Coordinates of C-alpha atoms in Angstrom, one line a residue:
Chain A
M236 CA 0.0 0.0 0.0
K237 CA 2.7 2.4 0.9
K238 CA 4.5 2.0 -2.4
I239 CA 1.3 3.0 -4.3
N240 CA 1.0 6.1 -2.2
F241 CA 4.6 7.0 -2.9
S242 CA 4.2 6.7 -6.7
N243 CA 1.0 8.7 -6.5
I244 CA 2.8 11.5 -4.8
L245 CA 5.5 11.4 -7.5
I246 CA 2.8 11.6 -10.2
F247 CA 1.1 14.4 -8.4
V248 CA 4.3 16.5 -8.4
L249 CA 4.9 15.7 -12.1
L250 CA 1.4 16.8 -13.0
L251 CA 1.8 20.0 -11.0
V252 CA 5.0 20.8 -12.9
L253 CA 3.4 19.9 -16.2
S254 CA 0.3 22.1 -15.6
F255 CA 2.6 25.0 -14.7
L256 CA 4.4 24.4 -18.0
F257 CA 1.0 24.4 -19.8
L258 CA 0.1 27.7 -18.2
I259 CA 3.4 29.6 -18.8
P260 CA 2.5 30.7 -22.4
I261 CA -0.8 32.3 -21.3
I262 CA 0.7 33.9 -18.2
T263 CA 3.6 35.3 -20.2
V264 CA 1.2 36.9 -22.7
V265 CA -0.9 38.4 -19.8
I266 CA 2.2 39.9 -18.2
N267 CA 3.5 41.3 -21.5
S268 CA 0.2 43.0 -22.3
F269 CA 1.0 45.5 -19.5
K270 CA 4.5 46.2 -20.8
D271 CA 5.6 49.0 -23.1
Q272 CA 5.8 47.6 -26.7
F273 CA 9.5 48.0 -27.0
F274 CA 10.3 45.8 -24.0
I275 CA 8.3 42.8 -25.1
S276 CA 9.8 40.8 -28.0
Q277 CA 13.3 40.7 -26.5
T278 CA 12.6 40.2 -22.9
P279 CA 9.2 38.5 -22.6
F280 CA 10.1 36.7 -19.4
V281 CA 10.9 39.8 -17.4
L282 CA 8.2 41.3 -15.2
P283 CA 7.3 44.9 -15.9
N284 CA 9.0 47.5 -13.8
S285 CA 8.3 51.2 -13.3
N286 CA 10.2 51.9 -16.5
T287 CA 8.4 49.4 -18.7
F288 CA 5.0 49.3 -17.2
A289 CA 2.4 50.6 -19.7
G290 CA -0.8 50.2 -17.7
L291 CA -3.8 49.8 -20.0
E292 CA -2.2 51.7 -22.8
N293 CA -1.8 48.6 -25.0
Y294 CA -5.4 47.7 -24.5
I295 CA -6.7 51.1 -25.4
K296 CA -4.4 51.2 -28.5
G297 CA -5.2 47.7 -29.6
I298 CA -8.9 48.1 -29.3
A299 CA -8.8 51.3 -31.3
D300 CA -6.5 49.9 -34.0
T301 CA -8.4 46.7 -34.6
G302 CA -12.0 47.7 -33.9
F303 CA -12.0 44.9 -31.3
I304 CA -15.3 45.7 -29.8
A305 CA -17.1 45.4 -33.2
A306 CA -15.1 42.2 -33.9
F307 CA -16.2 40.7 -30.6
F308 CA -19.8 41.4 -31.4
W309 CA -19.6 40.1 -35.0
S310 CA -17.9 36.9 -33.7
L311 CA -20.6 36.5 -31.1
F312 CA -23.4 37.1 -33.6
I313 CA -22.0 34.8 -36.2
T314 CA -21.2 32.0 -33.7
V315 CA -24.6 32.1 -31.9
C316 CA -26.7 32.3 -35.1
S317 CA -24.7 29.7 -36.9
V318 CA -24.8 27.2 -34.0
A319 CA -28.5 27.8 -33.5
A320 CA -29.2 27.2 -37.2
I321 CA -26.9 24.2 -37.4
V322 CA -28.5 22.5 -34.3
L323 CA -32.1 23.1 -35.4
F324 CA -31.8 22.3 -39.1
T325 CA -29.4 19.5 -39.1
A326 CA -31.4 17.8 -36.3
M327 CA -34.4 17.9 -38.6
T328 CA -32.5 16.7 -41.6
A329 CA -30.9 13.9 -39.7
W330 CA -34.2 12.7 -38.2
Y331 CA -35.8 12.8 -41.6
I332 CA -33.2 10.9 -43.6
T333 CA -32.9 8.3 -40.8
R334 CA -36.6 7.7 -40.6
V335 CA -37.7 8.0 -44.2
K336 CA -35.6 5.5 -46.1
T337 CA -35.4 6.4 -49.8
R338 CA -32.5 6.1 -52.2
F339 CA -32.3 9.9 -52.3
N340 CA -32.0 10.2 -48.5
S341 CA -29.3 7.6 -48.3
I342 CA -27.3 9.3 -51.0
L343 CA -27.7 12.5 -49.1
Y344 CA -26.4 10.8 -45.9
Y345 CA -23.3 9.6 -47.7
L346 CA -22.7 13.0 -49.2
F347 CA -22.8 14.5 -45.7
V348 CA -20.4 11.9 -44.4
F349 CA -18.1 12.5 -47.4
S350 CA -18.0 16.2 -46.8
M351 CA -16.3 15.6 -43.4
I352 CA -13.1 14.4 -45.0
V353 CA -12.8 17.2 -47.6
P354 CA -10.2 19.8 -46.6
F355 CA -11.4 23.4 -46.8
Q356 CA -8.7 24.4 -49.3
M357 CA -10.5 22.2 -51.9
V358 CA -13.6 24.4 -51.9
M359 CA -12.1 27.6 -50.6
F360 CA -11.8 29.5 -53.9
T361 CA -15.0 28.4 -55.6
M362 CA -17.1 28.7 -52.4
S363 CA -16.0 32.3 -51.7
K364 CA -16.7 33.2 -55.4
I365 CA -20.2 31.7 -55.2
A366 CA -20.8 33.5 -51.9
N367 CA -19.8 36.7 -53.6
V368 CA -22.1 36.2 -56.6
L369 CA -25.1 35.1 -54.4
K370 CA -24.6 38.2 -52.2
L371 CA -23.8 36.0 -49.2
D372 CA -20.8 38.0 -48.3
N373 CA -22.3 39.5 -45.2
P374 CA -22.7 38.1 -41.6
I375 CA -26.2 36.7 -42.3
G376 CA -25.0 35.0 -45.5
L377 CA -22.0 33.6 -43.5
V378 CA -24.4 32.0 -41.1
F379 CA -26.0 30.2 -44.1
I380 CA -22.6 29.1 -45.3
Y381 CA -21.7 27.7 -41.9
L382 CA -25.0 25.8 -41.9
G383 CA -23.9 24.1 -45.1
F384 CA -20.3 23.5 -43.9
G385 CA -21.2 22.3 -40.5
A386 CA -24.0 20.0 -41.9
G387 CA -21.7 17.0 -42.5
L388 CA -20.5 16.4 -38.9
S389 CA -23.7 17.5 -37.3
V390 CA -26.0 15.4 -39.4
F391 CA -23.7 12.4 -38.8
I392 CA -23.8 12.8 -35.1
F393 CA -27.5 13.4 -34.9
S394 CA -28.3 10.4 -37.2
G395 CA -26.3 8.1 -34.9
F396 CA -28.5 9.1 -32.0
V397 CA -31.9 9.1 -33.9
K398 CA -31.4 5.5 -34.7
S399 CA -31.4 4.7 -31.0
I400 CA -34.8 6.4 -30.3
P401 CA -37.7 4.0 -30.3
L402 CA -40.3 4.7 -33.0
S403 CA -43.2 4.1 -30.8
L404 CA -43.1 7.5 -29.1
E405 CA -43.3 9.3 -32.4
E406 CA -46.1 7.0 -33.6
A407 CA -48.1 7.7 -30.4
A408 CA -47.7 11.4 -31.0
I409 CA -49.0 11.0 -34.6
I410 CA -52.0 8.9 -33.3
D411 CA -52.7 11.6 -30.8
G412 CA -53.2 14.0 -33.7
C413 CA -49.7 15.6 -34.1
N414 CA -48.5 16.3 -37.6
T415 CA -44.9 15.3 -38.4
L416 CA -43.5 18.7 -37.6
Q417 CA -45.3 18.9 -34.3
S418 CA -44.2 15.4 -33.3
F419 CA -40.6 16.4 -34.2
I420 CA -40.7 19.5 -32.1
Y421 CA -42.6 18.2 -29.1
V422 CA -41.4 14.6 -28.9
V423 CA -38.2 14.0 -30.9
F424 CA -36.3 17.2 -30.3
P425 CA -36.5 17.1 -26.5
M426 CA -35.0 13.6 -26.6
L427 CA -32.2 14.8 -28.8
K428 CA -31.1 17.4 -26.3
P429 CA -27.9 15.7 -25.0
T430 CA -26.8 15.3 -28.6
A431 CA -27.8 18.8 -29.5
I432 CA -25.5 20.1 -26.7
T433 CA -22.6 18.0 -28.2
V434 CA -23.3 19.4 -31.6
A435 CA -23.5 22.9 -30.3
I436 CA -20.3 22.7 -28.3
L437 CA -18.3 21.2 -31.2
N438 CA -19.6 23.8 -33.7
T439 CA -19.0 26.7 -31.2
M440 CA -15.4 25.7 -30.8
W441 CA -14.9 25.6 -34.5
I442 CA -16.8 28.7 -35.6
W443 CA -15.6 31.0 -32.9
N444 CA -12.0 30.3 -33.8
D445 CA -12.3 30.0 -37.5
Y446 CA -10.2 32.4 -39.5
L447 CA -9.9 31.6 -43.2
L448 CA -13.6 31.1 -44.1
P449 CA -14.9 34.3 -42.6
Y450 CA -11.7 36.1 -43.8
L451 CA -12.4 35.1 -47.4
V452 CA -16.2 35.6 -47.3
I453 CA -16.7 38.8 -45.3
G454 CA -13.1 39.8 -44.3
S455 CA -13.0 42.9 -46.4
D456 CA -16.0 44.5 -44.7
Y457 CA -16.4 42.8 -41.4
K458 CA -13.8 41.5 -38.9
T459 CA -14.3 38.6 -36.5
I460 CA -11.8 38.3 -33.6
P461 CA -9.2 36.0 -35.4
I462 CA -9.4 38.4 -38.4
A463 CA -8.8 41.4 -36.1
V464 CA -5.8 39.7 -34.5
Q465 CA -4.3 38.8 -37.9
Y466 CA -5.0 42.3 -39.1
L467 CA -2.5 43.7 -36.6
K468 CA 0.2 41.7 -38.2
G469 CA -0.9 42.6 -41.8
G470 CA 1.2 44.7 -44.1
Y471 CA 4.9 45.1 -44.0
G472 CA 5.3 47.6 -41.2
S473 CA 6.5 46.5 -37.8
V474 CA 4.0 45.1 -35.5
D475 CA 2.9 46.9 -32.3
M476 CA 3.8 44.1 -29.9
G477 CA 2.0 45.8 -27.0
A478 CA -1.3 46.0 -28.9
M479 CA -0.8 42.5 -30.1
M480 CA -0.4 41.1 -26.5
A481 CA -3.5 43.0 -25.4
M482 CA -5.5 41.6 -28.3
L483 CA -4.3 38.1 -27.5
V484 CA -5.4 38.5 -23.9
L485 CA -8.8 39.9 -25.0
S486 CA -9.3 37.0 -27.4
I487 CA -8.5 34.4 -24.8
V488 CA -10.7 35.8 -22.0
P489 CA -14.1 35.0 -23.7
V490 CA -12.9 31.5 -24.5
I491 CA -11.8 30.9 -20.9
V492 CA -15.1 32.3 -19.5
F493 CA -17.0 30.0 -21.9
Y494 CA -14.8 27.0 -20.9
L495 CA -15.1 27.4 -17.2
S496 CA -18.8 28.0 -17.3
C497 CA -19.6 25.0 -19.6
Q498 CA -16.7 22.7 -18.8
K499 CA -18.9 19.8 -18.0
Y500 CA -20.7 19.9 -21.3
I501 CA -17.5 20.6 -23.3
I502 CA -15.7 17.6 -21.9
K503 CA -18.8 15.4 -22.5
G504 CA -19.4 16.9 -25.9
V505 CA -15.8 16.2 -27.0
T506 CA -15.9 12.6 -25.8
A507 CA -19.3 11.9 -27.4
G508 CA -18.4 13.7 -30.6
A509 CA -15.2 11.8 -30.9
V510 CA -16.7 8.4 -30.2
K511 CA -19.3 8.9 -32.9
G512 CA -17.0 10.6 -35.3
Chain B
M2 CA -46.0 7.4 -40.6
K3 CA -43.7 7.2 -43.5
K4 CA -46.2 8.6 -46.0
G5 CA -47.2 11.4 -43.5
A6 CA -43.6 12.3 -43.1
K7 CA -42.8 12.4 -46.8
R8 CA -45.1 15.4 -47.3
W9 CA -42.9 17.3 -44.9
A10 CA -39.7 16.7 -46.8
I11 CA -39.4 20.3 -47.9
V12 CA -39.5 21.6 -44.3
F13 CA -37.1 19.1 -42.9
L14 CA -34.6 18.9 -45.8
L15 CA -34.6 22.2 -47.7
P16 CA -32.7 24.6 -45.4
T17 CA -29.8 22.2 -44.7
V18 CA -29.7 20.8 -48.3
I19 CA -29.6 24.2 -50.0
A20 CA -27.0 25.4 -47.6
F21 CA -25.0 22.2 -48.1
C22 CA -25.2 22.5 -51.9
I23 CA -24.1 26.2 -51.9
A24 CA -21.4 26.0 -49.3
F25 CA -20.0 22.5 -50.2
L26 CA -21.4 20.4 -53.0
I27 CA -21.4 22.9 -55.9
P28 CA -18.0 24.4 -54.9
F29 CA -16.6 20.9 -54.7
I30 CA -17.8 19.9 -58.1
M31 CA -16.7 23.2 -59.7
G32 CA -13.4 22.9 -57.9
L33 CA -12.8 19.5 -59.5
Y34 CA -13.7 20.8 -62.9
L35 CA -11.7 24.0 -62.6
S36 CA -8.6 22.1 -61.7
F37 CA -8.5 21.1 -65.4
C38 CA -9.0 24.8 -66.5
E39 CA -7.1 28.0 -66.8
F40 CA -9.0 30.8 -65.1
R41 CA -8.8 34.1 -63.2
T42 CA -12.4 34.3 -62.0
V43 CA -14.8 31.4 -62.2
G44 CA -16.4 32.7 -65.4
D45 CA -13.5 32.7 -67.8
A46 CA -12.5 29.1 -67.4
Q47 CA -10.7 27.4 -70.4
F48 CA -10.2 23.7 -70.4
V49 CA -6.5 22.8 -70.4
G50 CA -6.4 19.2 -69.4
L51 CA -3.8 18.1 -67.0
Q52 CA -1.6 21.1 -67.5
N53 CA -2.3 22.5 -64.0
Y54 CA -1.3 19.3 -62.3
I55 CA 1.9 19.2 -64.3
R56 CA 2.6 22.8 -63.4
A57 CA 1.8 22.1 -59.7
F58 CA 4.7 19.7 -59.5
S59 CA 7.1 21.0 -62.1
Q60 CA 6.9 24.8 -62.2
D61 CA 8.7 25.3 -58.9
S62 CA 9.5 23.0 -56.0
D63 CA 7.2 24.8 -53.5
F64 CA 4.5 22.1 -53.5
I65 CA 6.9 19.2 -53.1
N66 CA 8.8 21.1 -50.3
A67 CA 5.5 21.8 -48.6
L68 CA 4.5 18.2 -48.9
V69 CA 7.8 17.0 -47.4
F70 CA 7.7 19.5 -44.6
T71 CA 4.1 18.6 -43.8
I72 CA 4.8 14.9 -43.7
K73 CA 7.9 15.4 -41.5
Y74 CA 5.9 17.7 -39.2
A75 CA 2.9 15.3 -39.1
I76 CA 5.0 12.3 -38.0
T77 CA 6.6 14.1 -35.1
A78 CA 3.5 15.9 -34.0
V79 CA 1.2 12.8 -34.2
I80 CA 3.7 10.8 -32.1
S81 CA 4.3 13.6 -29.6
I82 CA 0.6 14.4 -29.2
N83 CA -0.6 10.9 -28.7
V84 CA 2.2 9.6 -26.5
I85 CA 2.0 12.5 -24.1
A86 CA -1.8 12.5 -24.1
F87 CA -1.9 8.8 -23.4
F88 CA 0.5 9.1 -20.4
L89 CA -1.4 12.1 -19.0
A90 CA -4.6 10.1 -19.3
L91 CA -3.0 7.2 -17.5
M92 CA -1.9 9.5 -14.7
L93 CA -5.3 11.2 -14.5
T94 CA -7.2 7.9 -14.1
R95 CA -5.5 7.0 -10.8
R96 CA -7.8 9.0 -8.6
I97 CA -5.1 11.4 -7.6
R98 CA -6.1 14.5 -5.7
G99 CA -6.6 17.5 -8.1
T100 CA -7.4 15.3 -11.1
N101 CA -10.2 17.7 -12.2
L102 CA -8.1 20.8 -12.0
F103 CA -5.2 19.2 -13.9
R104 CA -7.6 18.0 -16.6
T105 CA -9.1 21.5 -16.9
I106 CA -5.6 23.0 -17.3
F107 CA -4.4 20.5 -19.9
F108 CA -7.5 20.9 -22.0
M109 CA -7.7 24.7 -22.0
P110 CA -5.3 25.5 -24.9
N111 CA -7.5 23.5 -27.2
L112 CA -10.2 26.1 -27.1
I113 CA -7.9 28.9 -28.2
G114 CA -8.0 29.6 -31.9
G115 CA -5.1 28.8 -34.2
I116 CA -4.2 32.4 -35.1
V117 CA -4.0 33.4 -31.4
L118 CA -2.0 30.3 -30.5
G119 CA 0.4 31.1 -33.3
Y120 CA 1.2 34.6 -31.9
I121 CA 1.4 33.3 -28.3
W122 CA 4.1 30.8 -29.3
Q123 CA 5.9 33.3 -31.5
L124 CA 6.4 35.5 -28.5
I125 CA 7.6 32.6 -26.3
I126 CA 9.9 31.0 -28.9
N127 CA 11.4 34.3 -30.0
G128 CA 11.9 35.3 -26.3
V129 CA 13.9 32.1 -25.8
L130 CA 15.9 32.3 -29.0
Y131 CA 16.7 36.0 -28.6
N132 CA 19.2 35.0 -25.8
Y133 CA 21.2 33.1 -28.5
G134 CA 20.9 35.8 -31.1
Y135 CA 18.2 34.0 -33.2
S136 CA 14.5 34.4 -34.0
I137 CA 12.0 31.8 -35.1
T138 CA 12.5 32.8 -38.8
S139 CA 16.3 32.4 -38.6
S140 CA 16.1 28.7 -39.6
A141 CA 13.4 26.2 -40.7
T142 CA 14.4 24.0 -37.8
F143 CA 13.1 26.5 -35.3
G144 CA 9.8 26.8 -37.2
Y145 CA 9.5 23.1 -37.4
W146 CA 9.9 22.5 -33.7
G147 CA 7.8 25.5 -33.0
L148 CA 4.9 24.0 -34.9
V149 CA 5.4 20.7 -33.2
I150 CA 5.4 22.3 -29.7
L151 CA 2.5 24.5 -30.5
S152 CA 0.2 21.8 -31.9
S153 CA 1.2 19.5 -29.0
W154 CA 0.2 22.1 -26.6
Q155 CA -3.0 22.6 -28.4
M156 CA -4.0 19.0 -29.1
I157 CA -2.7 17.0 -26.1
G158 CA -5.7 18.0 -23.9
Y159 CA -8.2 16.9 -26.5
M160 CA -6.7 13.5 -27.1
M161 CA -6.2 13.1 -23.4
I162 CA -9.9 13.5 -22.8
I163 CA -10.6 10.7 -25.4
Y164 CA -8.0 8.4 -23.9
I165 CA -9.4 9.0 -20.4
A166 CA -12.8 7.9 -21.6
G167 CA -11.3 4.8 -23.1
I168 CA -9.3 3.9 -20.0
Q169 CA -12.3 4.4 -17.7
N170 CA -14.2 1.9 -19.8
I171 CA -11.8 -0.9 -18.9
S172 CA -13.6 -3.1 -16.5
S173 CA -12.0 -3.1 -13.0
S174 CA -12.4 -6.9 -12.7
V175 CA -10.0 -7.5 -15.6
L176 CA -7.4 -5.2 -14.0
E177 CA -8.0 -6.9 -10.6
A178 CA -7.4 -10.3 -12.2
A179 CA -4.2 -9.2 -13.7
R180 CA -3.0 -7.9 -10.4
V181 CA -3.9 -11.2 -8.6
D182 CA -2.0 -13.1 -11.3
G183 CA 1.0 -11.0 -10.5
A184 CA 1.3 -9.0 -13.7
S185 CA 3.7 -6.1 -13.4
S186 CA 2.3 -2.6 -14.2
L187 CA 4.2 -2.6 -17.5
R188 CA 2.7 -6.0 -18.4
T189 CA -0.8 -4.7 -17.6
L190 CA -0.3 -1.6 -19.7
I191 CA 0.9 -3.6 -22.7
S192 CA -1.5 -6.6 -22.5
I193 CA -4.6 -5.0 -21.1
T194 CA -4.7 -1.3 -21.2
I195 CA -3.5 -0.6 -24.7
P196 CA -5.5 -3.3 -26.4
S197 CA -8.6 -2.2 -24.5
V198 CA -8.3 1.4 -25.6
M199 CA -7.7 0.6 -29.2
P200 CA -10.9 2.3 -30.3
S201 CA -9.7 5.5 -28.6
I202 CA -6.3 5.1 -30.3
T203 CA -8.1 4.8 -33.7
I204 CA -10.0 8.0 -33.1
C205 CA -7.0 10.0 -31.7
L206 CA -4.7 8.9 -34.6
F207 CA -7.4 9.8 -37.1
L208 CA -8.0 13.2 -35.6
S209 CA -4.3 14.1 -35.1
I210 CA -3.2 12.9 -38.5
T211 CA -6.0 14.8 -40.4
N212 CA -5.5 17.8 -38.2
S213 CA -1.7 17.8 -38.8
F214 CA -2.2 17.7 -42.6
K215 CA -4.8 20.4 -42.6
L216 CA -3.0 22.8 -40.3
F217 CA -3.3 26.3 -41.6
D218 CA -4.0 29.1 -39.0
Q219 CA -1.1 28.1 -36.7
N220 CA 1.3 27.9 -39.7
L221 CA 0.2 31.3 -40.9
A222 CA 0.5 33.0 -37.5
L223 CA 3.7 31.4 -36.3
T224 CA 6.0 31.7 -39.2
A225 CA 3.9 32.3 -42.3
G226 CA 6.3 30.0 -44.1
A227 CA 9.5 32.0 -43.3
P228 CA 12.4 31.7 -43.9
S229 CA 11.7 31.7 -47.7
K230 CA 8.8 29.3 -47.7
Q231 CA 10.8 26.6 -46.0
T232 CA 8.2 26.1 -43.2
Q233 CA 5.2 26.4 -45.5
M234 CA 2.8 23.5 -45.1
L235 CA 0.5 22.2 -47.8
A236 CA -2.6 24.2 -46.9
L237 CA -0.6 27.5 -46.7
D238 CA 1.1 26.7 -50.0
I239 CA -2.3 26.2 -51.7
Y240 CA -3.6 29.5 -50.2
N241 CA -0.5 31.4 -51.4
T242 CA -0.8 29.9 -54.9
F243 CA -4.4 31.0 -55.1
Y244 CA -4.1 34.5 -53.7
G245 CA -0.4 35.2 -53.8
R246 CA 0.2 35.1 -57.5
I247 CA -2.0 36.1 -60.4
G248 CA -2.5 33.5 -63.1
Y249 CA -2.0 30.5 -60.8
E250 CA -5.6 30.0 -59.8
G251 CA -5.8 26.8 -61.8
V252 CA -2.5 25.5 -60.3
G253 CA -3.9 26.3 -56.9
Q254 CA -7.0 24.3 -57.6
A255 CA -5.0 21.4 -58.9
K256 CA -2.9 21.4 -55.8
A257 CA -6.1 21.5 -53.7
V258 CA -7.4 18.4 -55.5
V259 CA -4.1 16.5 -54.9
F260 CA -4.3 17.7 -51.2
F261 CA -7.9 16.4 -50.9
V262 CA -7.1 13.0 -52.4
M263 CA -4.1 12.7 -50.0
V264 CA -6.0 13.7 -46.9
A265 CA -8.9 11.4 -47.8
G266 CA -6.6 8.6 -48.7
I267 CA -4.6 8.8 -45.5
A268 CA -7.7 9.0 -43.3
L269 CA -9.3 6.0 -44.9
L270 CA -6.1 3.9 -44.9
Q271 CA -5.5 4.7 -41.3
L272 CA -9.1 3.9 -40.3
Y273 CA -8.9 0.6 -42.1
F274 CA -5.6 -0.4 -40.5
T275 CA -6.5 0.4 -36.9
R276 CA -10.0 -0.9 -37.2
S277 CA -8.6 -4.3 -38.3
K278 CA -6.4 -4.2 -35.2
E279 CA -9.4 -3.6 -33.0
V280 CA -11.2 -6.8 -34.3
E281 CA -8.2 -9.0 -33.4
H282 CA -8.5 -8.3 -29.7

């Protein structure tokens, strides 16, 4: 017994060291966001002193230079609307193609699965051109594009779950006078809730951090957070390291708030999504 | 039931199917076709046969270099991510105090976007290298290891969660039996734990291999291919071919098709191999 305890203590210490190593990059960025921009890139591991301390100057400058506030709200708007659209519409589609067996529906299912392995670069150019022609190059159009792009994985995950729901409940609802849409909304969808949370979490993590797709589709008129951060780097001039650090911190804060408040669901969602994917 | 449902096809299918066609299916088919064309915009396409594919490989060595760099990176990253994640998972399934907090910390980097991750690590790596008079763009070796460290930091937590789920599924009676039979902990690991978590290994390998091949944001933010395109991976090379040089759109699309075939091929091959391992046990 004693031996096991001893090795557990060793492991505990090792884990402690490793988690500290994991946190160093984030801590370093936070510290540097309060330093004058000329003291950052060469001595990032030195704490600010009275000479190099810049207060909130980097934050004020970074927010002004990148339009961070607007970027935050566009990111929020696009993520929330896209995830809502994906969860609702792909759940309906997945239920329909699982329950109504026709050749068309099974072809559709395989097309959705196929789309999951196609890298974005394959459709990047043509998709952004089509989005342009169809006037989808605005935040609402982008939501529509995310629905199409997120459909593969989400339909796949929902379909796997729909198969395990007994038919009898839906049939009872129909006998009680529900039409198909009502029986979906009142009977099926509530049962899909755990899967809906998984789908929502996976899509939130993807869309919130996505850079290239929004950059190509709406990047010239609207900035999301990743576009705003990359924008600081843009051009050939030297980068304002102070503003950059402040923007990195501001980009991480919402993610950490989201993570700490929904951690249980995120861990569950990742596990469930991975097992089905 | 079935007949009743069929009348609702439009409501249930239309939004998703139209979006799917516009965002994926039509662009995919057009992309395939355009890879055999010369074009600036989509409208002025002229069929040129295999010329784009030939140019992709012969015009300059960018594509081949990116391919070699991507493969080298993927091998190291996949090994480092999975080995570390697996051992973290082993350590976190021993009911040690603070397990939840450790898990929280290890998973956190995964939620940060690739662009932000790239700039975080650029700061750290440049800060270390500055002491020796270098920066991350001084040599491709720095960029290479930078990318490996960055993606390990990002992906380890994710894979760890999947391995933890796999390890927790092993029935305690099997482990107990092994202990009673006097199996050493190494023996238990090799003969029981690893075969039992084979499904998790399949998933983690699949995810880490495809992610490594498709890596873009991190590559763009960390080095953007510097020095002189030496740390440019496939996805970034395709992007630069499309948008960096006029008159190369067809070549870019041809590279994208090759890229797609490669990613799909590797994913299917890998799934096939590890799945067949799963059946044996």
